[in-house]
């Protein structure tokens, strides 16, 4: 360590060499099972899950991650019983009301991706307020995926491309990877380097299908409400040991 460099935190000193991923996305799964294991209603798990969100955002910023994207509610989660959807919307409302001031003080830029038209209007107002208030922040970019589905996102991008082609703004043969990526809700950030999913399931569940073309995956058995900074650090350690080849040959 250079004499004039900043002191290394213990975790950084022990971590294997290699880059910190710029963009980490997390499929926060297992709230219901966590609650069931404790004989509690599912909402109990969702409440504890919100606390894990708080810890994780702080840890991600401290660990030098630039973009953190959290899958909080999928377009398919609307199929859950109305009471559970109501509880989740209530928690979301509370999060937006209570956390934004502190996120803003910590220079976090808050963004929300997903189908806003499906959300209650007061939540849309809170989202717009949070995004506007934090827009110029230069710390961690926290993107919350709400009522998000990757297939709907791709269909939406396709509709925009068709409209642009029909209006003469875009040549049909200019439709390439970049033209599509630029019309996705994630256009403001790089593709995720790492996707973490808790709770043992090894699937994307309609999350970032396009953006995950070369993403590394870490699947954890623990449920989301138990997720700690140490779990994030271990996932980053696993990521550092991966050999990302993007289709090139080895050696
Ligand atoms: C994740 O936990 C939270 C949401 C999907 C909203 P789950 O509610 O999916 O919990 P499990 O998977 O049923 O245990
Ligand atoms: C994915 O979890 C969505 C979120 C974590 C918000 P689900 O629990 O909805 O996914 P499936 O149904 O197990 O695939
Ligand atoms: Mg689940």
Coordinates of C-alpha atoms and ligand atoms in Angstrom, one line a residue, residues 27-29 71-74 77 80 197 201 203 205, ligand 2:
X27 CA -33.0 -10.5 -7.3
X28 CA -34.2 -10.2 -3.7
X29 CA -36.0 -13.5 -3.3
X71 CA -35.6 -6.3 -8.3
X72 CA -38.3 -5.3 -5.9
X73 CA -41.6 -6.2 -7.7
X74 CA -42.0 -8.0 -11.0
X77 CA -46.0 -10.2 -9.0
X80 CA -50.2 -12.4 -6.1
X197 CA -30.1 -14.0 -6.5
X201 CA -33.6 -20.3 -7.2
X203 CA -33.4 -18.3 -12.8
X205 CA -37.7 -14.5 -13.6
Ligands
LIG2 C1 -38.6 -12.5 -8.7 O1 -39.0 -13.3 -7.6 C2 -39.0 -11.1 -8.5 C3 -38.5 -10.4 -7.3 C4 -37.6 -10.8 -6.6 C5 -39.1 -9.1 -7.1 P1 -40.3 -14.2 -7.7 O2 -40.4 -14.8 -6.4 O3 -41.4 -13.4 -8.2 O4 -39.8 -15.2 -8.9 P2 -40.4 -16.7 -9.2 O5 -41.9 -16.6 -9.2 O6 -39.9 -17.6 -8.1 O7 -39.7 -17.0 -10.5

